[in-house]
Amino acid sequence: SPLHHHKTTTASRTLAKGVEGLLVASCASLTWRKPRLLAMQVEKGVAKRPKRLVVGLTYTGSASIFYPMIQTDRHNPLQLVSRHYIPQFKLDEPSLLDRLAAQLRLNKGNKQPVDKAVAEGYDFVSRNYIPGDQVVLVARPRYKEDPDLYVEAAETLARQLHNGTGPSDCSNLKPINGGEAETKRIPIHGVAVIGMYSVSQSERIKVWFQTQLASSESKVDSMSEWSDELKSRFPLGTEHIICNKWEDGKEHACWTRFGPDGGIISRQIFLCTDSLGWDMWIHCTKHVIYYKEDWIPEWDKHEPVWTREPSSSPSGSGDTIMAEGMKPEGMHRHELRKYEDLPGAISLLVWKWS
């Protein structure tokens, strides 16, 4: 009958709407649960790579070195970057007005710039660090400035984090997760330092850098000594030390990896007769800092024009290039590679010790 047909149709429509509602609810549930599941995986440490906390100790206005770095707390890989400024004039003699302005800045709030930068860096790490994270310190002076001021700030911060003894004004810090504040020792994963200078600078900078660049041997020697000098200033257990130096259009870098006891696991030294922009820096620090993919140079994909092992070479340039005393103690394999026609028509000499 028409009445029966109407009731049947109404019931069918009601059932259909009910099924449709369940499907919509199920889809919504799936859509909502997926990111939550991802977040739970990250919280449980399922993320493929460890979170990194990068602390930059640099001059006011410095930005270019940090732009290529990944900066996110939501997507893998997780990396937080914090810059802390240390105002300093060039080594050229400042004017009386500049000195007055500097004095006003130094006295403001009765806090020295280095102390302020260190305290801010400690605050950043303490609030964001959880066990398993990797802390990396970057010291980046302005062109022609003494890098030791920035290294000293990084050294102080590293010691405070490693020993669990922060600045006095950071005693009331609370972790970002809202938990109870407590003193904790935070290891340093890596330290990276840039030095940029020219022949017109003061002799004390040149002495600090050990810049006897008469030959390839002395270049390697100076970079090794600089790396070892930096290692002596930072806590035992610092795994990576990278130093990068620009000088009058030439660029040199050293990346050293250390074991828990401070012994050298591997060392690579890069010598280039040109300035590579940020390519050398990114190539050497990509092991401790996450970078945007299109900023990472693909040098590893190029074949060297020649490779030598100086320690096993019976004679010739291989033995004369590297003196026996320059090889790190405990290193068993020494390899010298030369690359040509890298992007930008760059030639590069690379020492590898392991």
mmCIF file of C-alpha atoms in Angstrom:
data_model
loop_
_atom_site.group_PDB
_atom_site.id
_atom_site.type_symbol
_atom_site.label_atom_id
_atom_site.label_comp_id
_atom_site.label_asym_id
_atom_site.label_seq_id
_atom_site.Cartn_x
_atom_site.Cartn_y
_atom_site.Cartn_z
ATOM 1 C CA SER A 1 0.000 0.000 0.000
ATOM 2 C CA PRO A 2 1.132 3.671 -0.377
ATOM 3 C CA LEU A 3 1.387 4.040 3.417
ATOM 4 C CA HIS A 4 3.523 0.912 3.704
ATOM 5 C CA HIS A 5 5.714 2.107 0.810
ATOM 6 C CA HIS A 6 6.156 5.503 2.513
ATOM 7 C CA LYS A 7 7.200 3.893 5.812
ATOM 8 C CA THR A 8 9.633 1.577 4.021
ATOM 9 C CA THR A 9 11.182 4.483 2.079
ATOM 10 C CA THR A 10 11.492 6.584 5.229
ATOM 11 C CA ALA A 11 13.163 3.730 7.100
ATOM 12 C CA SER A 12 15.578 3.158 4.215
ATOM 13 C CA ARG A 13 16.489 6.833 4.123
ATOM 14 C CA THR A 14 17.014 6.875 7.891
ATOM 15 C CA LEU A 15 19.239 3.798 7.675
ATOM 16 C CA ALA A 16 21.202 5.306 4.787
ATOM 17 C CA LYS A 17 21.737 8.544 6.706
ATOM 18 C CA GLY A 18 22.855 6.543 9.724
ATOM 19 C CA VAL A 19 25.387 4.580 7.678
ATOM 20 C CA GLU A 20 26.572 7.789 6.002
ATOM 21 C CA GLY A 21 26.994 9.399 9.397
ATOM 22 C CA LEU A 22 29.061 6.484 10.631
ATOM 23 C CA LEU A 23 31.283 6.660 7.546
ATOM 24 C CA VAL A 24 31.819 10.401 7.955
ATOM 25 C CA ALA A 25 32.589 9.948 11.643
ATOM 26 C CA SER A 26 35.014 7.132 10.854
ATOM 27 C CA CYS A 27 36.787 9.196 8.197
ATOM 28 C CA ALA A 28 36.982 12.153 10.552
ATOM 29 C CA SER A 29 38.385 9.890 13.230
ATOM 30 C CA LEU A 30 41.031 8.562 10.844
ATOM 31 C CA THR A 31 41.908 12.065 9.690
ATOM 32 C CA TRP A 32 42.263 13.251 13.281
ATOM 33 C CA ARG A 33 44.217 10.254 14.559
ATOM 34 C CA LYS A 34 46.935 10.228 11.909
ATOM 35 C CA PRO A 35 48.784 13.399 13.002
ATOM 36 C CA ARG A 36 48.191 12.475 16.622
ATOM 37 C CA LEU A 37 49.824 9.109 15.997
ATOM 38 C CA LEU A 38 52.763 10.840 14.319
ATOM 39 C CA ALA A 39 53.124 13.179 17.286
ATOM 40 C CA MET A 40 53.026 10.210 19.666
ATOM 41 C CA GLN A 41 55.747 8.487 17.633
ATOM 42 C CA VAL A 42 57.939 11.585 17.860
ATOM 43 C CA GLU A 43 57.295 11.836 21.607
ATOM 44 C CA LYS A 44 58.269 8.193 22.051
ATOM 45 C CA GLY A 45 61.523 8.738 20.173
ATOM 46 C CA VAL A 46 60.506 6.886 17.004
ATOM 47 C CA ALA A 47 61.685 9.865 14.911
ATOM 48 C CA LYS A 48 64.461 8.828 12.533
ATOM 49 C CA ARG A 49 66.922 11.527 13.572
ATOM 50 C CA PRO A 50 67.580 13.167 16.957
ATOM 51 C CA LYS A 51 66.355 16.665 17.684
ATOM 52 C CA ARG A 52 69.074 19.298 17.565
ATOM 53 C CA LEU A 53 69.408 22.566 19.447
ATOM 54 C CA VAL A 54 71.695 25.033 17.665
ATOM 55 C CA VAL A 55 72.962 28.016 19.661
ATOM 56 C CA GLY A 56 74.516 30.787 17.587
ATOM 57 C CA LEU A 57 76.863 33.248 19.302
ATOM 58 C CA THR A 58 77.354 35.947 16.716
ATOM 59 C CA TYR A 59 77.459 39.646 15.946
ATOM 60 C CA THR A 60 74.397 41.863 15.721
ATOM 61 C CA GLY A 61 72.663 41.555 12.369
ATOM 62 C CA SER A 62 74.193 38.217 11.362
ATOM 63 C CA ALA A 63 71.600 36.112 9.557
ATOM 64 C CA SER A 64 73.017 34.537 6.400
ATOM 65 C CA ILE A 65 74.755 31.664 8.171
ATOM 66 C CA PHE A 66 71.510 30.605 9.860
ATOM 67 C CA TYR A 67 69.158 30.944 6.882
ATOM 68 C CA PRO A 68 70.012 27.544 5.270
ATOM 69 C CA MET A 69 69.383 25.701 8.567
ATOM 70 C CA ILE A 70 66.190 23.733 9.081
ATOM 71 C CA GLN A 71 64.162 25.326 11.855
ATOM 72 C CA THR A 72 61.103 23.362 12.949
ATOM 73 C CA ASP A 73 59.648 21.667 16.016
ATOM 74 C CA ARG A 74 56.914 19.817 14.090
ATOM 75 C CA HIS A 75 58.496 17.837 11.273
ATOM 76 C CA ASN A 76 61.357 15.379 11.084
ATOM 77 C CA PRO A 77 64.162 16.294 11.468
ATOM 78 C CA LEU A 78 63.448 18.479 14.477
ATOM 79 C CA GLN A 79 65.819 21.391 14.962
ATOM 80 C CA LEU A 80 65.539 24.608 16.962
ATOM 81 C CA VAL A 81 67.941 27.470 16.252
ATOM 82 C CA SER A 82 68.585 30.410 18.567
ATOM 83 C CA ARG A 83 70.864 33.390 17.866
ATOM 84 C CA HIS A 84 72.484 35.431 20.629
ATOM 85 C CA TYR A 85 74.335 38.610 19.779
ATOM 86 C CA ILE A 86 77.633 39.942 21.080
ATOM 87 C CA PRO A 87 78.218 43.530 19.894
ATOM 88 C CA GLN A 88 81.804 44.278 19.017
ATOM 89 C CA PHE A 89 83.568 46.754 16.767
ATOM 90 C CA LYS A 90 86.037 45.895 14.052
ATOM 91 C CA LEU A 91 89.641 45.765 15.122
ATOM 92 C CA ASP A 92 90.258 49.136 13.475
ATOM 93 C CA GLU A 93 90.468 51.890 16.094
ATOM 94 C CA PRO A 94 86.898 53.131 16.814
ATOM 95 C CA SER A 95 86.015 56.791 17.041
ATOM 96 C CA LEU A 96 85.335 58.547 20.358
ATOM 97 C CA LEU A 97 81.601 58.466 19.593
ATOM 98 C CA ASP A 98 81.774 54.726 18.907
ATOM 99 C CA ARG A 99 83.566 54.168 22.213
ATOM 100 C CA LEU A 100 80.921 56.131 24.089
ATOM 101 C CA ALA A 101 78.123 54.169 22.421
ATOM 102 C CA ALA A 102 79.895 50.910 23.251
ATOM 103 C CA GLN A 103 80.293 51.936 26.879
ATOM 104 C CA LEU A 104 76.596 52.747 27.129
ATOM 105 C CA ARG A 105 75.713 49.358 25.688
ATOM 106 C CA LEU A 106 78.091 47.544 28.004
ATOM 107 C CA ASN A 107 76.743 49.264 31.108
ATOM 108 C CA LYS A 108 73.068 48.909 30.263
ATOM 109 C CA GLY A 109 71.490 46.753 32.935
ATOM 110 C CA ASN A 110 74.926 46.136 34.485
ATOM 111 C CA LYS A 111 75.395 43.130 32.225
ATOM 112 C CA GLN A 112 78.267 42.538 29.827
ATOM 113 C CA PRO A 113 77.317 41.446 26.284
ATOM 114 C CA VAL A 114 79.113 38.099 26.564
ATOM 115 C CA ASP A 115 77.434 37.268 29.884
ATOM 116 C CA LYS A 116 74.051 38.214 28.456
ATOM 117 C CA ALA A 117 74.526 36.073 25.334
ATOM 118 C CA VAL A 118 75.672 33.098 27.419
ATOM 119 C CA ALA A 119 72.729 33.449 29.822
ATOM 120 C CA GLU A 120 70.266 33.608 26.917
ATOM 121 C CA GLY A 121 71.862 30.570 25.296
ATOM 122 C CA TYR A 122 71.671 28.632 28.546
ATOM 123 C CA ASP A 123 68.036 29.623 28.920
ATOM 124 C CA PHE A 124 67.216 28.408 25.389
ATOM 125 C CA VAL A 125 68.899 25.028 25.825
ATOM 126 C CA SER A 126 67.553 24.406 29.340
ATOM 127 C CA ARG A 127 63.977 25.080 28.292
ATOM 128 C CA ASN A 128 64.037 22.899 25.184
ATOM 129 C CA TYR A 129 66.458 20.069 25.967
ATOM 130 C CA ILE A 130 65.308 16.532 26.642
ATOM 131 C CA PRO A 131 67.688 13.563 26.993
ATOM 132 C CA GLY A 132 68.806 12.374 23.582
ATOM 133 C CA ASP A 133 68.827 15.820 21.983
ATOM 134 C CA GLN A 134 72.047 17.085 20.412
ATOM 135 C CA VAL A 135 73.350 20.529 21.382
ATOM 136 C CA VAL A 136 75.538 22.363 18.858
ATOM 137 C CA LEU A 137 77.307 25.679 19.523
ATOM 138 C CA VAL A 138 78.212 28.033 16.660
ATOM 139 C CA ALA A 139 80.694 30.918 17.076
ATOM 140 C CA ARG A 140 80.516 33.388 14.206
ATOM 141 C CA PRO A 141 82.423 36.723 14.388
ATOM 142 C CA ARG A 142 82.046 39.647 12.039
ATOM 143 C CA TYR A 143 84.646 39.989 9.282
ATOM 144 C CA LYS A 144 87.953 41.256 10.741
ATOM 145 C CA GLU A 145 86.862 40.669 14.335
ATOM 146 C CA ASP A 146 88.702 38.600 16.896
ATOM 147 C CA PRO A 147 86.943 35.196 16.952
ATOM 148 C CA ASP A 148 88.280 34.440 20.413
ATOM 149 C CA LEU A 149 85.579 36.568 22.039
ATOM 150 C CA TYR A 150 82.889 34.354 20.504
ATOM 151 C CA VAL A 151 84.817 31.155 21.211
ATOM 152 C CA GLU A 152 85.157 32.268 24.828
ATOM 153 C CA ALA A 153 81.380 32.736 25.035
ATOM 154 C CA ALA A 154 80.810 29.267 23.543
ATOM 155 C CA GLU A 155 83.382 27.803 25.938
ATOM 156 C CA THR A 156 81.634 29.348 28.958
ATOM 157 C CA LEU A 157 78.215 28.149 27.808
ATOM 158 C CA ALA A 158 79.522 24.647 27.105
ATOM 159 C CA ARG A 159 81.086 24.415 30.562
ATOM 160 C CA GLN A 160 77.870 25.559 32.265
ATOM 161 C CA LEU A 161 75.733 23.082 30.325
ATOM 162 C CA HIS A 162 78.180 20.214 30.794
ATOM 163 C CA ASN A 163 78.604 20.817 34.531
ATOM 164 C CA GLY A 164 74.973 21.708 35.201
ATOM 165 C CA THR A 165 76.009 25.058 36.674
ATOM 166 C CA GLY A 166 74.122 27.777 34.824
ATOM 167 C CA PRO A 167 74.290 31.557 35.193
ATOM 168 C CA SER A 168 73.059 32.848 38.552
ATOM 169 C CA ASP A 169 70.099 34.637 36.966
ATOM 170 C CA CYS A 170 68.926 31.376 35.379
ATOM 171 C CA SER A 171 68.345 29.625 38.696
ATOM 172 C CA ASN A 172 64.575 30.007 38.456
ATOM 173 C CA LEU A 173 64.197 28.501 34.988
ATOM 174 C CA LYS A 174 61.445 25.976 34.382
ATOM 175 C CA PRO A 175 61.484 23.437 31.545
ATOM 176 C CA ILE A 176 59.254 24.191 28.564
ATOM 177 C CA ASN A 177 57.188 21.065 29.279
ATOM 178 C CA GLY A 178 56.093 22.510 32.616
ATOM 179 C CA GLY A 179 57.919 19.942 34.720
ATOM 180 C CA GLU A 180 59.940 20.609 37.820
ATOM 181 C CA ALA A 181 63.098 22.618 37.263
ATOM 182 C CA GLU A 182 66.225 20.748 38.214
ATOM 183 C CA THR A 183 69.925 21.020 37.622
ATOM 184 C CA LYS A 184 70.965 18.681 34.836
ATOM 185 C CA ARG A 185 74.143 18.038 32.931
ATOM 186 C CA ILE A 186 73.742 18.589 29.204
ATOM 187 C CA PRO A 187 76.422 17.172 26.880
ATOM 188 C CA ILE A 188 77.765 19.139 23.916
ATOM 189 C CA HIS A 189 77.424 17.324 20.602
ATOM 190 C CA GLY A 190 79.417 19.737 18.467
ATOM 191 C CA VAL A 191 81.192 23.094 18.278
ATOM 192 C CA ALA A 192 81.619 25.014 15.019
ATOM 193 C CA VAL A 193 83.751 28.157 14.676
ATOM 194 C CA ILE A 194 84.307 30.557 11.781
ATOM 195 C CA GLY A 195 87.305 32.870 11.512
ATOM 196 C CA MET A 196 87.521 35.542 8.825
ATOM 197 C CA TYR A 197 90.374 37.984 8.473
ATOM 198 C CA SER A 198 92.759 39.666 6.015
ATOM 199 C CA VAL A 199 96.449 40.533 5.923
ATOM 200 C CA SER A 200 95.710 44.044 7.194
ATOM 201 C CA GLN A 201 94.640 42.762 10.609
ATOM 202 C CA SER A 202 96.660 42.799 13.793
ATOM 203 C CA GLU A 203 99.429 40.261 14.317
ATOM 204 C CA ARG A 204 97.772 38.772 17.405
ATOM 205 C CA ILE A 205 94.955 37.351 15.275
ATOM 206 C CA LYS A 206 97.442 35.798 12.893
ATOM 207 C CA VAL A 207 99.351 34.222 15.774
ATOM 208 C CA TRP A 208 96.118 32.877 17.267
ATOM 209 C CA PHE A 209 95.287 31.207 13.952
ATOM 210 C CA GLN A 210 98.825 29.820 13.453
ATOM 211 C CA THR A 211 98.814 31.192 9.923
ATOM 212 C CA GLN A 212 102.123 30.120 8.488
ATOM 213 C CA LEU A 213 100.724 29.445 5.016
ATOM 214 C CA ALA A 214 103.910 29.072 2.985
ATOM 215 C CA SER A 215 103.024 25.533 1.839
ATOM 216 C CA SER A 216 100.277 22.933 1.876
ATOM 217 C CA GLU A 217 102.039 21.279 4.804
ATOM 218 C CA SER A 218 101.834 24.393 6.966
ATOM 219 C CA LYS A 219 98.185 24.921 6.002
ATOM 220 C CA VAL A 220 97.277 21.455 7.205
ATOM 221 C CA ASP A 221 99.422 21.929 10.289
ATOM 222 C CA SER A 222 97.731 25.217 11.209
ATOM 223 C CA MET A 223 94.223 23.767 10.808
ATOM 224 C CA SER A 224 95.144 20.703 12.896
ATOM 225 C CA GLU A 225 96.579 22.906 15.622
ATOM 226 C CA TRP A 226 93.518 25.138 15.625
ATOM 227 C CA SER A 227 91.223 22.111 15.928
ATOM 228 C CA ASP A 228 93.319 20.693 18.773
ATOM 229 C CA GLU A 229 93.382 24.073 20.516
ATOM 230 C CA LEU A 230 89.589 24.290 20.335
ATOM 231 C CA LYS A 231 89.252 20.740 21.627
ATOM 232 C CA SER A 232 91.331 21.622 24.688
ATOM 233 C CA ARG A 233 88.889 24.418 25.558
ATOM 234 C CA PHE A 234 85.675 22.408 25.492
ATOM 235 C CA PRO A 235 84.394 19.648 27.791
ATOM 236 C CA LEU A 236 85.556 16.076 27.375
ATOM 237 C CA GLY A 237 82.905 14.231 25.403
ATOM 238 C CA THR A 238 82.353 16.952 22.797
ATOM 239 C CA GLU A 239 82.006 14.738 19.736
ATOM 240 C CA HIS A 240 82.539 17.121 16.809
ATOM 241 C CA ILE A 241 84.699 20.215 16.370
ATOM 242 C CA ILE A 242 84.574 22.136 13.097
ATOM 243 C CA CYS A 243 86.683 25.183 12.313
ATOM 244 C CA ASN A 244 86.370 27.166 9.091
ATOM 245 C CA LYS A 245 88.693 29.992 8.063
ATOM 246 C CA TRP A 246 88.541 32.572 5.267
ATOM 247 C CA GLU A 247 91.692 34.494 4.442
ATOM 248 C CA ASP A 248 92.179 36.845 1.496
ATOM 249 C CA GLY A 249 90.021 34.871 -0.908
ATOM 250 C CA LYS A 250 91.213 31.447 0.278
ATOM 251 C CA GLU A 251 89.266 29.048 2.460
ATOM 252 C CA HIS A 252 90.330 26.235 4.789
ATOM 253 C CA ALA A 253 88.318 24.011 7.103
ATOM 254 C CA CYS A 254 88.808 21.131 9.524
ATOM 255 C CA TRP A 255 86.215 18.668 10.804
ATOM 256 C CA THR A 256 87.327 16.372 13.626
ATOM 257 C CA ARG A 257 85.306 13.690 15.371
ATOM 258 C CA PHE A 258 86.361 12.640 18.865
ATOM 259 C CA GLY A 259 85.609 9.610 20.993
ATOM 260 C CA PRO A 260 84.268 9.719 24.581
ATOM 261 C CA ASP A 261 87.847 9.677 25.914
ATOM 262 C CA GLY A 262 88.894 12.603 23.726
ATOM 263 C CA GLY A 263 90.828 10.516 21.210
ATOM 264 C CA ILE A 264 90.491 11.358 17.523
ATOM 265 C CA ILE A 265 88.230 9.006 15.568
ATOM 266 C CA SER A 266 88.578 10.802 12.241
ATOM 267 C CA ARG A 267 89.717 14.124 10.829
ATOM 268 C CA GLN A 268 89.226 15.835 7.487
ATOM 269 C CA ILE A 269 90.986 19.000 6.347
ATOM 270 C CA PHE A 270 89.843 20.980 3.315
ATOM 271 C CA LEU A 271 92.022 23.480 1.434
ATOM 272 C CA CYS A 272 90.705 25.681 -1.351
ATOM 273 C CA THR A 273 92.349 28.537 -3.244
ATOM 274 C CA ASP A 274 88.983 30.273 -3.629
ATOM 275 C CA SER A 275 86.208 31.356 -1.299
ATOM 276 C CA LEU A 276 83.231 29.016 -1.544
ATOM 277 C CA GLY A 277 80.596 31.196 0.094
ATOM 278 C CA TRP A 278 78.804 28.959 2.578
ATOM 279 C CA ASP A 279 79.427 25.687 0.700
ATOM 280 C CA MET A 280 82.541 24.716 2.670
ATOM 281 C CA TRP A 281 80.898 25.599 5.975
ATOM 282 C CA ILE A 282 77.716 23.647 5.195
ATOM 283 C CA HIS A 283 79.647 20.644 3.884
ATOM 284 C CA CYS A 284 81.704 20.411 7.085
ATOM 285 C CA THR A 285 78.852 21.074 9.519
ATOM 286 C CA LYS A 286 76.131 18.980 7.838
ATOM 287 C CA HIS A 287 77.047 16.158 10.240
ATOM 288 C CA VAL A 288 75.951 18.232 13.242
ATOM 289 C CA ILE A 289 73.411 20.705 11.786
ATOM 290 C CA TYR A 290 70.338 19.944 9.671
ATOM 291 C CA TYR A 291 70.198 22.020 6.472
ATOM 292 C CA LYS A 292 67.620 22.556 3.768
ATOM 293 C CA GLU A 293 68.325 19.981 1.083
ATOM 294 C CA ASP A 294 68.960 22.416 -1.772
ATOM 295 C CA TRP A 295 71.683 24.199 0.234
ATOM 296 C CA ILE A 296 73.895 21.127 0.761
ATOM 297 C CA PRO A 297 76.759 20.880 -1.794
ATOM 298 C CA GLU A 298 76.994 17.519 -3.530
ATOM 299 C CA TRP A 299 80.763 17.179 -3.400
ATOM 300 C CA ASP A 300 80.497 13.593 -2.175
ATOM 301 C CA LYS A 301 79.017 12.611 -5.552
ATOM 302 C CA HIS A 302 82.121 13.778 -7.454
ATOM 303 C CA GLU A 303 85.122 11.554 -8.095
ATOM 304 C CA PRO A 304 88.562 12.931 -7.186
ATOM 305 C CA VAL A 305 91.029 13.480 -10.024
ATOM 306 C CA TRP A 306 93.570 11.579 -7.963
ATOM 307 C CA THR A 307 93.903 9.866 -4.576
ATOM 308 C CA ARG A 308 97.066 9.119 -2.623
ATOM 309 C CA GLU A 309 97.920 7.498 0.682
ATOM 310 C CA PRO A 310 101.017 9.393 1.897
ATOM 311 C CA SER A 311 101.779 6.937 4.704
ATOM 312 C CA SER A 312 102.186 4.074 2.256
ATOM 313 C CA SER A 313 103.744 5.973 -0.643
ATOM 314 C CA PRO A 314 107.389 4.883 -1.122
ATOM 315 C CA SER A 315 108.470 8.279 -2.379
ATOM 316 C CA GLY A 316 107.343 11.355 -4.221
ATOM 317 C CA SER A 317 105.007 14.213 -3.413
ATOM 318 C CA GLY A 318 102.820 12.125 -1.143
ATOM 319 C CA ASP A 319 105.454 11.954 1.601
ATOM 320 C CA THR A 320 106.642 15.515 1.202
ATOM 321 C CA ILE A 321 103.168 17.011 1.419
ATOM 322 C CA MET A 322 102.453 15.744 4.917
ATOM 323 C CA ALA A 323 105.082 15.431 7.608
ATOM 324 C CA GLU A 324 104.910 12.411 9.915
ATOM 325 C CA GLY A 325 104.518 14.578 13.004
ATOM 326 C CA MET A 326 101.363 16.153 11.622
ATOM 327 C CA LYS A 327 99.396 12.898 11.567
ATOM 328 C CA PRO A 328 97.099 12.583 14.602
ATOM 329 C CA GLU A 329 98.263 9.934 17.045
ATOM 330 C CA GLY A 330 96.369 6.670 16.641
ATOM 331 C CA MET A 331 95.304 7.386 13.063
ATOM 332 C CA HIS A 332 95.946 4.355 10.850
ATOM 333 C CA ARG A 333 94.791 5.493 7.407
ATOM 334 C CA HIS A 334 95.858 8.734 5.762
ATOM 335 C CA GLU A 335 94.385 9.686 2.417
ATOM 336 C CA LEU A 336 94.895 12.732 0.220
ATOM 337 C CA ARG A 337 92.360 13.604 -2.481
ATOM 338 C CA LYS A 338 92.238 16.332 -5.071
ATOM 339 C CA TYR A 339 88.983 17.491 -6.655
ATOM 340 C CA GLU A 340 88.689 19.700 -9.709
ATOM 341 C CA ASP A 341 85.812 21.350 -11.544
ATOM 342 C CA LEU A 342 83.437 21.214 -8.620
ATOM 343 C CA PRO A 343 80.358 23.437 -9.056
ATOM 344 C CA GLY A 344 81.668 26.950 -9.558
ATOM 345 C CA ALA A 345 84.910 25.692 -11.196
ATOM 346 C CA ILE A 346 86.374 25.029 -7.752
ATOM 347 C CA SER A 347 89.451 22.919 -7.000
ATOM 348 C CA LEU A 348 89.748 21.340 -3.574
ATOM 349 C CA LEU A 349 92.401 19.414 -1.667
ATOM 350 C CA VAL A 350 91.143 17.060 1.067
ATOM 351 C CA TRP A 351 93.106 15.188 3.753
ATOM 352 C CA LYS A 352 91.281 12.316 5.444
ATOM 353 C CA TRP A 353 92.566 10.535 8.541
ATOM 354 C CA SER A 354 90.860 7.625 10.258
#
